[in-house]
PDB file of C-alpha atoms in Angstrom:
ATOM      1  CA  MET T   1      81.131 -16.008 -75.253  1.00 38.00           C
ATOM      2  CA  ALA T   2      83.962 -18.502 -74.722  1.00 44.00           C
ATOM      3  CA  GLN T   3      83.812 -20.766 -71.706  1.00 45.00           C
ATOM      4  CA  ARG T   4      86.403 -19.890 -69.082  1.00 49.00           C
ATOM      5  CA  ILE T   5      88.412 -22.743 -67.653  1.00 53.00           C
ATOM      6  CA  GLY T   6      88.803 -22.607 -63.892  1.00 65.00           C
ATOM      7  CA  LEU T   7      92.006 -22.598 -61.952  1.00 91.00           C
ATOM      8  CA  GLN T   8      91.101 -25.860 -60.198  1.00 96.00           C
ATOM      9  CA  LEU T   9      91.122 -29.240 -61.929  1.00 97.00           C
ATOM     10  CA  PHE T  10      89.420 -32.448 -60.812  1.00 97.00           C
ATOM     11  CA  VAL T  11      91.567 -35.562 -61.323  1.00 98.00           C
ATOM     12  CA  SER T  12      89.910 -38.993 -61.131  1.00 98.00           C
ATOM     13  CA  ARG T  13      90.874 -42.690 -61.326  1.00 97.00           C
ATOM     14  CA  LEU T  14      94.147 -42.142 -59.475  1.00 97.00           C
ATOM     15  CA  SER T  15      96.019 -45.090 -58.005  1.00 94.00           C
ATOM     16  CA  SER T  16      95.551 -45.620 -54.279  1.00 89.00           C
ATOM     17  CA  TYR T  17      99.341 -45.299 -54.004  1.00 90.00           C
ATOM     18  CA  THR T  18      99.330 -41.703 -55.281  1.00 93.00           C
ATOM     19  CA  THR T  19     100.333 -39.090 -52.691  1.00 94.00           C
ATOM     20  CA  ASN T  20      99.665 -35.345 -52.486  1.00 96.00           C
ATOM     21  CA  HIS T  21     103.341 -34.732 -53.233  1.00 96.00           C
ATOM     22  CA  GLU T  22     103.267 -36.976 -56.310  1.00 96.00           C
ATOM     23  CA  LEU T  23     100.062 -35.339 -57.571  1.00 97.00           C
ATOM     24  CA  LYS T  24     101.708 -31.925 -57.329  1.00 97.00           C
ATOM     25  CA  ARG T  25     104.860 -33.234 -59.031  1.00 97.00           C
ATOM     26  CA  LEU T  26     102.798 -34.670 -61.914  1.00 97.00           C
ATOM     27  CA  PHE T  27     101.146 -31.326 -62.661  1.00 98.00           C
ATOM     28  CA  SER T  28     104.037 -28.947 -61.866  1.00 97.00           C
ATOM     29  CA  PRO T  29     105.629 -29.126 -65.349  1.00 97.00           C
ATOM     30  CA  PHE T  30     102.603 -27.214 -66.697  1.00 97.00           C
ATOM     31  CA  GLY T  31     102.926 -24.235 -64.356  1.00 96.00           C
ATOM     32  CA  ALA T  32     102.810 -23.068 -60.747  1.00 95.00           C
ATOM     33  CA  VAL T  33     100.601 -25.367 -58.664  1.00 96.00           C
ATOM     34  CA  SER T  34      99.267 -23.634 -55.560  1.00 95.00           C
ATOM     35  CA  GLU T  35      97.609 -26.762 -54.144  1.00 95.00           C
ATOM     36  CA  ALA T  36      97.342 -30.467 -54.914  1.00 97.00           C
ATOM     37  CA  ARG T  37      95.218 -32.562 -52.597  1.00 96.00           C
ATOM     38  CA  LEU T  38      93.766 -36.033 -52.626  1.00 97.00           C
ATOM     39  CA  VAL T  39      90.381 -36.746 -51.114  1.00 96.00           C
ATOM     40  CA  VAL T  40      90.767 -39.362 -48.371  1.00 94.00           C
ATOM     41  CA  GLU T  41      88.401 -41.677 -46.539  1.00 93.00           C
ATOM     42  CA  SER T  42      87.765 -40.133 -43.120  1.00 93.00           C
ATOM     43  CA  LYS T  43      88.030 -43.393 -41.137  1.00 94.00           C
ATOM     44  CA  THR T  44      90.975 -45.078 -42.864  1.00 91.00           C
ATOM     45  CA  LEU T  45      92.728 -41.949 -44.236  1.00 90.00           C
ATOM     46  CA  ARG T  46      93.270 -43.823 -47.510  1.00 91.00           C
ATOM     47  CA  PRO T  47      92.906 -41.921 -50.777  1.00 91.00           C
ATOM     48  CA  LYS T  48      89.565 -42.365 -52.542  1.00 94.00           C
ATOM     49  CA  GLY T  49      91.191 -42.252 -55.991  1.00 95.00           C
ATOM     50  CA  PHE T  50      90.483 -38.656 -56.891  1.00 97.00           C
ATOM     51  CA  GLY T  51      91.741 -35.203 -56.019  1.00 97.00           C
ATOM     52  CA  PHE T  52      92.084 -31.570 -56.978  1.00 97.00           C
ATOM     53  CA  VAL T  53      94.938 -29.542 -58.437  1.00 97.00           C
ATOM     54  CA  THR T  54      94.824 -25.741 -58.250  1.00 96.00           C
ATOM     55  CA  PHE T  55      96.949 -23.608 -60.550  1.00 96.00           C
ATOM     56  CA  GLU T  56      97.932 -19.963 -60.136  1.00 94.00           C
ATOM     57  CA  SER T  57      97.249 -19.329 -63.832  1.00 94.00           C
ATOM     58  CA  GLU T  58      94.222 -20.219 -65.942  1.00 94.00           C
ATOM     59  CA  ALA T  59      96.472 -20.786 -68.972  1.00 95.00           C
ATOM     60  CA  ASP T  60      98.592 -23.289 -67.023  1.00 96.00           C
ATOM     61  CA  ALA T  61      95.466 -25.139 -65.878  1.00 96.00           C
ATOM     62  CA  HIS T  62      94.331 -25.361 -69.501  1.00 95.00           C
ATOM     63  CA  LYS T  63      97.728 -26.755 -70.608  1.00 97.00           C
ATOM     64  CA  ALA T  64      97.636 -29.371 -67.841  1.00 97.00           C
ATOM     65  CA  LEU T  65      94.076 -30.377 -68.692  1.00 97.00           C
ATOM     66  CA  LYS T  66      94.937 -30.974 -72.347  1.00 97.00           C
ATOM     67  CA  ALA T  67      98.167 -32.841 -71.587  1.00 97.00           C
ATOM     68  CA  MET T  68      97.088 -35.002 -68.634  1.00 98.00           C
ATOM     69  CA  ASN T  69      93.528 -36.032 -69.504  1.00 98.00           C
ATOM     70  CA  GLY T  70      93.589 -39.657 -70.677  1.00 97.00           C
ATOM     71  CA  ARG T  71      97.192 -40.224 -69.615  1.00 97.00           C
ATOM     72  CA  ILE T  72      98.329 -43.407 -67.883  1.00 95.00           C
ATOM     73  CA  VAL T  73      99.826 -42.737 -64.431  1.00 93.00           C
ATOM     74  CA  ASN T  74     100.977 -45.577 -62.160  1.00 90.00           C
ATOM     75  CA  GLY T  75      99.314 -48.057 -64.507  1.00 92.00           C
ATOM     76  CA  ARG T  76      95.929 -46.302 -64.423  1.00 95.00           C
ATOM     77  CA  LEU T  77      94.173 -44.217 -67.039  1.00 97.00           C
ATOM     78  CA  ILE T  78      93.380 -40.899 -65.348  1.00 98.00           C
ATOM     79  CA  PHE T  79      90.792 -38.302 -66.282  1.00 98.00           C
ATOM     80  CA  VAL T  80      91.202 -34.564 -65.754  1.00 98.00           C
ATOM     81  CA  GLU T  81      88.416 -32.009 -65.992  1.00 96.00           C
ATOM     82  CA  VAL T  82      87.587 -28.569 -64.703  1.00 95.00           C
ATOM     83  CA  ALA T  83      86.384 -28.786 -61.104  1.00 94.00           C
ATOM     84  CA  LYS T  84      82.739 -27.853 -60.721  1.00 89.00           C
ATOM     85  CA  ASP T  85      81.818 -25.042 -58.345  1.00 77.00           C
ATOM     86  CA  THR T  86      79.552 -26.162 -55.541  1.00 62.00           C
ATOM     87  CA  GLU T  87      77.285 -23.809 -53.634  1.00 50.00           C
ATOM     88  CA  ARG T  88      77.013 -24.475 -49.925  1.00 46.00           C
TER      89      ARG T  88
END
């Protein structure tokens, strides 16, 4: 059975200057992005350097993963992978 790629991608090693809007703009060429959010430090509200991008289509998420993983953005090599499900 083939492994299904999720609709949500985890993006790491982002510049601290990256914004939610810029993250969405970076991934929008690959398809409809329903959400792009950076994880921020609760006290300082500064980005921690990673975030999540959610696509409306699994095929679009797969295209973005292949195209953006290992790409240099704002002078930093970023990594993109399928976000892991966490049970709470």
